[in-house]
Amino acid sequence: MMYPKESNEVSSFMLHQTVISAKVGTSTFMEALAANGTTNIQTSVTGVTASKRRFIDDRRDQPFDKRLRFSVRQTESAYRYRDIVVRKQDGFTHILLSTKSSENNSLNPEVMKEVQSALNTAAADDSKLVLFSAVGSIFCCGLDFIYFIRRLTDDRKKESTKMAEAIRNFVNTFIQFKKPIIVAVNGPAIGLGASILPLCDVVWANEKAWFQTPYTTFGQSPDGCSSLTFPRIMGLASANEMLFSGRKLTAQEACAKGLVSQVFWPGTFTQEVMVRIKELVTCNSVVLEESKALVRNIMKVDLEQANEKECEVLKKIWGSAQGMDSMLKYLQRKIDEF
C-alpha cells in the first residue's frame, strides 16, 4: 500500500469519495466555477449538485457487500449497525468503524450517532472498557466531504449549524465517557479521526498508521478539542505545525510526541492489542473508572469549553461564503489532479 509523501496528498484517502462523485459532473462543476467564480455558492454548484445526489442515492440503494464485515461478525454477541460493528465480549465492548454511508471510515452525522449509541450502551452495561478500532486498512479519514458539501450548498447557515452540533455531541460523548477507551489505530487517522485520540485513554498504533490534521488546507479550523489537547501533549510548536501546516506524523513520530502510547508491528498488531485488552479486563471495574476519573476530571471542563469554542468557529466558517469558497477551491484542485 502506498502512502502519501507530502501533506497535501492526503486527498488520496480523505477526498476519494468526493472526487468520485464530482467526476459525475466535473465539467459542469468547472464551467460553473469559471463562469461565476466560487463566492456565489448556490450558483456555482447547482450544475453538479443534482448529479452528486443521484450518485449518492444510487449507491445507498445498492445492496451492501457484507464480506468486509464477515470476519468480525462471527459470534451471536455481535450487534448490527449500518456504519459500525459492535461486539460485546467478555469484559469489554469492541466498536469498529465499518462505514457503509461514507468512504474510508469517514464521519458524517449518521456514523457519529451510531458511535455515540454504542458508547452509551457500553457505559450502561457491564463492560469494563471500550476498544475502538476500524475494519480495513484505514482507521478514519475525518469528516465525510460528500455528505458535507452536498448539504452546505443547499442551506449553508442551517446545515453548518447542524454539522457543528453533530460534532459537538460526538466529541462530548468521548469527553464524558467514564470507562477507559482504548484505541487501536490500524491505518491513517486524519482530521477528526486523529483529533479525538487524546480524548481516549490508551492509543495503540500499527507501524503503518499515520496521523494528519490538515485543517487549513481545506478551509477548516481545528476540531475534536485539538486546539487544546495537541499543544498540551506535544508542545505548541509541534501542535501548530500539525494544525496549521498539516504535517503528517508516522506512527513512531506520533508515539514520540505523546499522541500514541505504543506502536506494534503490522503482522502481530491485532494479537498484541488483544493480549493487552485481556490483561486490562482482569482489573476491577471500579478501580479502572476511578483511576480514569483522577486523570481526566481535572481536564473535563476545559475540554468541554474547547469543544464548544471550536464548534462555534466551525459554524461561523462553514456558514460564510468565504469559508465555502475555500473548500470549493480545494475540491477543484483535487479534481484537477485526478
PDB file of C-alpha atoms in Angstrom, residues 45-236:
ATOM      1  CA  VAL A  45     -22.553  24.244  -7.560  1.00  0.00           C
ATOM      2  CA  THR A  46     -26.070  23.992  -8.979  1.00  0.00           C
ATOM      3  CA  GLY A  47     -24.983  22.013 -12.036  1.00  0.00           C
ATOM      4  CA  VAL A  48     -23.141  19.337 -10.068  1.00  0.00           C
ATOM      5  CA  THR A  49     -25.433  19.001  -7.044  1.00  0.00           C
ATOM      6  CA  ALA A  50     -28.159  17.029  -8.806  1.00  0.00           C
ATOM      7  CA  SER A  51     -25.641  14.607 -10.284  1.00  0.00           C
ATOM      8  CA  LYS A  52     -23.965  14.120  -6.934  1.00  0.00           C
ATOM      9  CA  ARG A  53     -27.298  13.494  -5.243  1.00  0.00           C
ATOM     10  CA  ARG A  54     -28.295  10.887  -7.812  1.00  0.00           C
ATOM     11  CA  PHE A  55     -24.901   9.230  -7.427  1.00  0.00           C
ATOM     12  CA  ILE A  56     -25.147   9.008  -3.630  1.00  0.00           C
ATOM     13  CA  ASP A  57     -28.783   7.914  -3.666  1.00  0.00           C
ATOM     14  CA  ASP A  58     -27.997   5.190  -6.191  1.00  0.00           C
ATOM     15  CA  ARG A  59     -25.109   3.955  -4.066  1.00  0.00           C
ATOM     16  CA  ARG A  60     -27.196   3.855  -0.922  1.00  0.00           C
ATOM     17  CA  ASP A  61     -29.887   1.814  -2.686  1.00  0.00           C
ATOM     18  CA  GLN A  62     -27.377  -0.837  -3.703  1.00  0.00           C
ATOM     19  CA  PRO A  63     -27.037  -3.981  -1.557  1.00  0.00           C
ATOM     20  CA  PHE A  64     -24.079  -3.802   0.813  1.00  0.00           C
ATOM     21  CA  ASP A  65     -21.285  -6.279   0.296  1.00  0.00           C
ATOM     22  CA  LYS A  66     -21.014  -7.910   3.706  1.00  0.00           C
ATOM     23  CA  ARG A  67     -17.678  -9.579   3.033  1.00  0.00           C
ATOM     24  CA  LEU A  68     -15.807  -6.743   4.726  1.00  0.00           C
ATOM     25  CA  ARG A  69     -17.701  -7.382   7.939  1.00  0.00           C
ATOM     26  CA  PHE A  70     -17.771 -11.158   7.780  1.00  0.00           C
ATOM     27  CA  SER A  71     -14.577 -11.703   9.737  1.00  0.00           C
ATOM     28  CA  VAL A  72     -15.723  -9.570  12.662  1.00  0.00           C
ATOM     29  CA  ARG A  73     -19.274 -10.905  12.854  1.00  0.00           C
ATOM     30  CA  GLN A  74     -18.663 -14.458  13.957  1.00  0.00           C
ATOM     31  CA  THR A  75     -20.478 -14.546  17.294  1.00  0.00           C
ATOM     32  CA  GLU A  76     -24.050 -14.227  18.448  1.00  0.00           C
ATOM     33  CA  SER A  77     -22.999 -11.289  20.607  1.00  0.00           C
ATOM     34  CA  ALA A  78     -22.395  -9.055  17.583  1.00  0.00           C
ATOM     35  CA  TYR A  79     -24.801  -6.110  17.307  1.00  0.00           C
ATOM     36  CA  ARG A  80     -25.693  -4.932  13.802  1.00  0.00           C
ATOM     37  CA  TYR A  81     -25.437  -1.296  12.832  1.00  0.00           C
ATOM     38  CA  ARG A  82     -25.244   0.353   9.438  1.00  0.00           C
ATOM     39  CA  ASP A  83     -21.838   2.040   9.748  1.00  0.00           C
ATOM     40  CA  ILE A  84     -20.147   0.351  12.682  1.00  0.00           C
ATOM     41  CA  VAL A  85     -19.703  -3.135  14.096  1.00  0.00           C
ATOM     42  CA  VAL A  86     -20.230  -3.660  17.823  1.00  0.00           C
ATOM     43  CA  ARG A  87     -19.082  -6.829  19.548  1.00  0.00           C
ATOM     44  CA  LYS A  88     -19.906  -7.389  23.205  1.00  0.00           C
ATOM     45  CA  GLN A  89     -17.102  -9.551  24.520  1.00  0.00           C
ATOM     46  CA  ASP A  90     -16.076 -10.856  27.907  1.00  0.00           C
ATOM     47  CA  GLY A  91     -15.384  -7.753  29.983  1.00  0.00           C
ATOM     48  CA  PHE A  92     -15.354  -5.179  27.182  1.00  0.00           C
ATOM     49  CA  THR A  93     -17.195  -3.767  24.163  1.00  0.00           C
ATOM     50  CA  HIS A  94     -15.422  -3.642  20.808  1.00  0.00           C
ATOM     51  CA  ILE A  95     -16.589  -0.857  18.446  1.00  0.00           C
ATOM     52  CA  LEU A  96     -15.257  -0.926  14.886  1.00  0.00           C
ATOM     53  CA  LEU A  97     -15.781   1.692  12.191  1.00  0.00           C
ATOM     54  CA  SER A  98     -17.028  -0.055   9.047  1.00  0.00           C
ATOM     55  CA  THR A  99     -18.926   2.638   7.204  1.00  0.00           C
ATOM     56  CA  LYS A 100     -21.488   1.987   4.502  1.00  0.00           C
ATOM     57  CA  SER A 101     -22.833   5.539   4.154  1.00  0.00           C
ATOM     58  CA  SER A 102     -19.346   7.019   3.633  1.00  0.00           C
ATOM     59  CA  GLU A 103     -15.975   6.053   2.179  1.00  0.00           C
ATOM     60  CA  ASN A 104     -12.801   5.273   4.122  1.00  0.00           C
ATOM     61  CA  ASN A 105     -14.478   5.218   7.542  1.00  0.00           C
ATOM     62  CA  SER A 106     -15.165   8.953   7.337  1.00  0.00           C
ATOM     63  CA  LEU A 107     -17.584  10.604   9.738  1.00  0.00           C
ATOM     64  CA  ASN A 108     -20.991  12.057   8.956  1.00  0.00           C
ATOM     65  CA  PRO A 109     -23.805  12.642  11.476  1.00  0.00           C
ATOM     66  CA  GLU A 110     -25.210   9.138  10.941  1.00  0.00           C
ATOM     67  CA  VAL A 111     -21.864   7.475  11.672  1.00  0.00           C
ATOM     68  CA  MET A 112     -21.262   9.712  14.680  1.00  0.00           C
ATOM     69  CA  LYS A 113     -24.711   8.928  16.110  1.00  0.00           C
ATOM     70  CA  GLU A 114     -24.056   5.211  15.843  1.00  0.00           C
ATOM     71  CA  VAL A 115     -20.742   5.520  17.662  1.00  0.00           C
ATOM     72  CA  GLN A 116     -22.455   7.599  20.356  1.00  0.00           C
ATOM     73  CA  SER A 117     -25.201   4.990  20.700  1.00  0.00           C
ATOM     74  CA  ALA A 118     -22.678   2.175  21.075  1.00  0.00           C
ATOM     75  CA  LEU A 119     -20.704   4.149  23.671  1.00  0.00           C
ATOM     76  CA  ASN A 120     -23.865   4.947  25.629  1.00  0.00           C
ATOM     77  CA  THR A 121     -24.779   1.255  25.655  1.00  0.00           C
ATOM     78  CA  ALA A 122     -21.296   0.296  26.835  1.00  0.00           C
ATOM     79  CA  ALA A 123     -21.477   2.957  29.543  1.00  0.00           C
ATOM     80  CA  ALA A 124     -24.626   1.364  30.965  1.00  0.00           C
ATOM     81  CA  ASP A 125     -23.735  -2.335  30.722  1.00  0.00           C
ATOM     82  CA  ASP A 126     -21.120  -4.453  32.492  1.00  0.00           C
ATOM     83  CA  SER A 127     -18.290  -3.605  30.086  1.00  0.00           C
ATOM     84  CA  LYS A 128     -15.151  -2.574  31.928  1.00  0.00           C
ATOM     85  CA  LEU A 129     -13.765  -0.698  28.930  1.00  0.00           C
ATOM     86  CA  VAL A 130     -14.266   0.014  25.234  1.00  0.00           C
ATOM     87  CA  LEU A 131     -11.911  -0.973  22.438  1.00  0.00           C
ATOM     88  CA  PHE A 132     -12.323   1.366  19.455  1.00  0.00           C
ATOM     89  CA  SER A 133     -10.856   0.380  16.077  1.00  0.00           C
ATOM     90  CA  ALA A 134     -11.777   0.015  12.404  1.00  0.00           C
ATOM     91  CA  VAL A 135     -12.348  -2.574   9.696  1.00  0.00           C
ATOM     92  CA  GLY A 136      -9.960  -2.390   6.744  1.00  0.00           C
ATOM     93  CA  SER A 137      -6.634  -0.631   6.236  1.00  0.00           C
ATOM     94  CA  ILE A 138      -7.810   2.896   7.142  1.00  0.00           C
ATOM     95  CA  PHE A 139      -8.727   3.978  10.657  1.00  0.00           C
ATOM     96  CA  CYS A 140     -10.696   7.165   9.961  1.00  0.00           C
ATOM     97  CA  CYS A 141     -10.491   9.905   7.326  1.00  0.00           C
ATOM     98  CA  GLY A 142     -12.278  12.583   9.355  1.00  0.00           C
ATOM     99  CA  LEU A 143     -15.397  14.327   8.110  1.00  0.00           C
ATOM    100  CA  ASP A 144     -17.366  12.903   5.201  1.00  0.00           C
ATOM    101  CA  PHE A 145     -16.915  15.526   2.476  1.00  0.00           C
ATOM    102  CA  ILE A 146     -19.592  14.181   0.146  1.00  0.00           C
ATOM    103  CA  TYR A 147     -22.250  14.495   2.832  1.00  0.00           C
ATOM    104  CA  PHE A 148     -20.816  17.788   3.993  1.00  0.00           C
ATOM    105  CA  ILE A 149     -20.516  19.701   0.710  1.00  0.00           C
ATOM    106  CA  ARG A 150     -23.836  18.479  -0.628  1.00  0.00           C
ATOM    107  CA  ARG A 151     -25.754  19.813   2.356  1.00  0.00           C
ATOM    108  CA  LEU A 152     -23.836  23.039   2.788  1.00  0.00           C
ATOM    109  CA  THR A 153     -24.646  24.035  -0.777  1.00  0.00           C
ATOM    110  CA  ASP A 154     -28.371  23.594  -0.039  1.00  0.00           C
ATOM    111  CA  ASP A 155     -28.697  25.808   3.036  1.00  0.00           C
ATOM    112  CA  ARG A 156     -25.321  26.974   4.235  1.00  0.00           C
ATOM    113  CA  LYS A 157     -26.213  28.509   7.597  1.00  0.00           C
ATOM    114  CA  LYS A 158     -28.739  25.861   8.646  1.00  0.00           C
ATOM    115  CA  GLU A 159     -26.585  22.911   7.639  1.00  0.00           C
ATOM    116  CA  SER A 160     -23.373  24.354   9.084  1.00  0.00           C
ATOM    117  CA  THR A 161     -25.167  24.648  12.427  1.00  0.00           C
ATOM    118  CA  LYS A 162     -26.404  21.045  12.200  1.00  0.00           C
ATOM    119  CA  MET A 163     -22.952  19.725  11.331  1.00  0.00           C
ATOM    120  CA  ALA A 164     -21.305  21.684  14.132  1.00  0.00           C
ATOM    121  CA  GLU A 165     -23.896  20.345  16.581  1.00  0.00           C
ATOM    122  CA  ALA A 166     -23.242  16.780  15.414  1.00  0.00           C
ATOM    123  CA  ILE A 167     -19.517  17.213  16.028  1.00  0.00           C
ATOM    124  CA  ARG A 168     -20.125  18.876  19.401  1.00  0.00           C
ATOM    125  CA  ASN A 169     -22.296  15.989  20.608  1.00  0.00           C
ATOM    126  CA  PHE A 170     -19.932  13.361  19.206  1.00  0.00           C
ATOM    127  CA  VAL A 171     -16.880  14.865  20.897  1.00  0.00           C
ATOM    128  CA  ASN A 172     -18.714  15.444  24.181  1.00  0.00           C
ATOM    129  CA  THR A 173     -19.608  11.750  24.293  1.00  0.00           C
ATOM    130  CA  PHE A 174     -15.895  10.930  24.370  1.00  0.00           C
ATOM    131  CA  ILE A 175     -15.173  13.647  26.936  1.00  0.00           C
ATOM    132  CA  GLN A 176     -17.909  12.448  29.298  1.00  0.00           C
ATOM    133  CA  PHE A 177     -17.378   8.697  28.935  1.00  0.00           C
ATOM    134  CA  LYS A 178     -16.405   7.325  32.349  1.00  0.00           C
ATOM    135  CA  LYS A 179     -14.909   3.975  31.403  1.00  0.00           C
ATOM    136  CA  PRO A 180     -11.491   3.641  29.713  1.00  0.00           C
ATOM    137  CA  ILE A 181     -11.478   3.927  25.918  1.00  0.00           C
ATOM    138  CA  ILE A 182      -8.639   2.048  24.247  1.00  0.00           C
ATOM    139  CA  VAL A 183      -7.968   2.829  20.579  1.00  0.00           C
ATOM    140  CA  ALA A 184      -6.276   0.521  18.088  1.00  0.00           C
ATOM    141  CA  VAL A 185      -5.246   2.627  15.088  1.00  0.00           C
ATOM    142  CA  ASN A 186      -4.783   0.256  12.176  1.00  0.00           C
ATOM    143  CA  GLY A 187      -4.067   2.845   9.444  1.00  0.00           C
ATOM    144  CA  PRO A 188      -4.307   6.536   8.511  1.00  0.00           C
ATOM    145  CA  ALA A 189      -6.058   8.758  11.061  1.00  0.00           C
ATOM    146  CA  ILE A 190      -6.938  12.119   9.522  1.00  0.00           C
ATOM    147  CA  GLY A 191      -8.738  15.231  10.757  1.00  0.00           C
ATOM    148  CA  LEU A 192     -11.351  14.386  13.380  1.00  0.00           C
ATOM    149  CA  GLY A 193     -10.129  10.779  13.228  1.00  0.00           C
ATOM    150  CA  ALA A 194      -6.828  11.978  14.690  1.00  0.00           C
ATOM    151  CA  SER A 195      -8.059  14.805  16.913  1.00  0.00           C
ATOM    152  CA  ILE A 196     -10.291  12.560  19.067  1.00  0.00           C
ATOM    153  CA  LEU A 197      -7.351  10.330  20.055  1.00  0.00           C
ATOM    154  CA  PRO A 198      -6.244  12.460  23.034  1.00  0.00           C
ATOM    155  CA  LEU A 199      -9.813  12.177  24.366  1.00  0.00           C
ATOM    156  CA  CYS A 200      -9.244   8.427  24.681  1.00  0.00           C
ATOM    157  CA  ASP A 201      -7.128   6.802  27.351  1.00  0.00           C
ATOM    158  CA  VAL A 202      -4.689   4.488  25.568  1.00  0.00           C
ATOM    159  CA  VAL A 203      -3.786   4.625  21.867  1.00  0.00           C
ATOM    160  CA  TRP A 204      -2.000   1.714  20.223  1.00  0.00           C
ATOM    161  CA  ALA A 205      -0.932   2.086  16.604  1.00  0.00           C
ATOM    162  CA  ASN A 206       0.021  -0.160  13.736  1.00  0.00           C
ATOM    163  CA  GLU A 207       3.503   0.663  12.408  1.00  0.00           C
ATOM    164  CA  LYS A 208       1.896   1.607   9.071  1.00  0.00           C
ATOM    165  CA  ALA A 209      -0.527   4.098  10.621  1.00  0.00           C
ATOM    166  CA  TRP A 210      -0.017   7.820  10.155  1.00  0.00           C
ATOM    167  CA  PHE A 211      -1.659  10.918  11.579  1.00  0.00           C
ATOM    168  CA  GLN A 212      -2.570  14.242   9.998  1.00  0.00           C
ATOM    169  CA  THR A 213      -4.832  17.232  10.689  1.00  0.00           C
ATOM    170  CA  PRO A 214      -4.608  19.360   7.504  1.00  0.00           C
ATOM    171  CA  TYR A 215      -7.431  21.700   8.512  1.00  0.00           C
ATOM    172  CA  THR A 216      -6.226  24.936   6.914  1.00  0.00           C
ATOM    173  CA  THR A 217      -5.591  23.139   3.615  1.00  0.00           C
ATOM    174  CA  PHE A 218      -9.286  22.584   3.038  1.00  0.00           C
ATOM    175  CA  GLY A 219     -10.590  25.697   4.778  1.00  0.00           C
ATOM    176  CA  GLN A 220     -11.434  24.402   8.232  1.00  0.00           C
ATOM    177  CA  SER A 221     -10.377  25.211  11.797  1.00  0.00           C
ATOM    178  CA  PRO A 222      -9.408  22.564  14.403  1.00  0.00           C
ATOM    179  CA  ASP A 223     -11.983  20.187  15.897  1.00  0.00           C
ATOM    180  CA  GLY A 224     -12.101  17.401  18.472  1.00  0.00           C
ATOM    181  CA  CYS A 225     -10.540  19.661  21.152  1.00  0.00           C
ATOM    182  CA  SER A 226      -7.229  19.514  19.262  1.00  0.00           C
ATOM    183  CA  SER A 227      -6.713  23.256  19.801  1.00  0.00           C
ATOM    184  CA  LEU A 228      -6.333  22.373  23.494  1.00  0.00           C
ATOM    185  CA  THR A 229      -5.048  18.799  23.591  1.00  0.00           C
ATOM    186  CA  PHE A 230      -2.383  18.956  20.885  1.00  0.00           C
ATOM    187  CA  PRO A 231      -0.399  21.828  22.477  1.00  0.00           C
ATOM    188  CA  ARG A 232      -0.661  20.150  25.893  1.00  0.00           C
ATOM    189  CA  ILE A 233       0.532  16.807  24.558  1.00  0.00           C
ATOM    190  CA  MET A 234       3.246  17.719  22.070  1.00  0.00           C
ATOM    191  CA  GLY A 235       4.047  21.364  22.781  1.00  0.00           C
ATOM    192  CA  LEU A 236       2.926  24.488  20.969  1.00  0.00           C
TER     193      LEU A 236
END
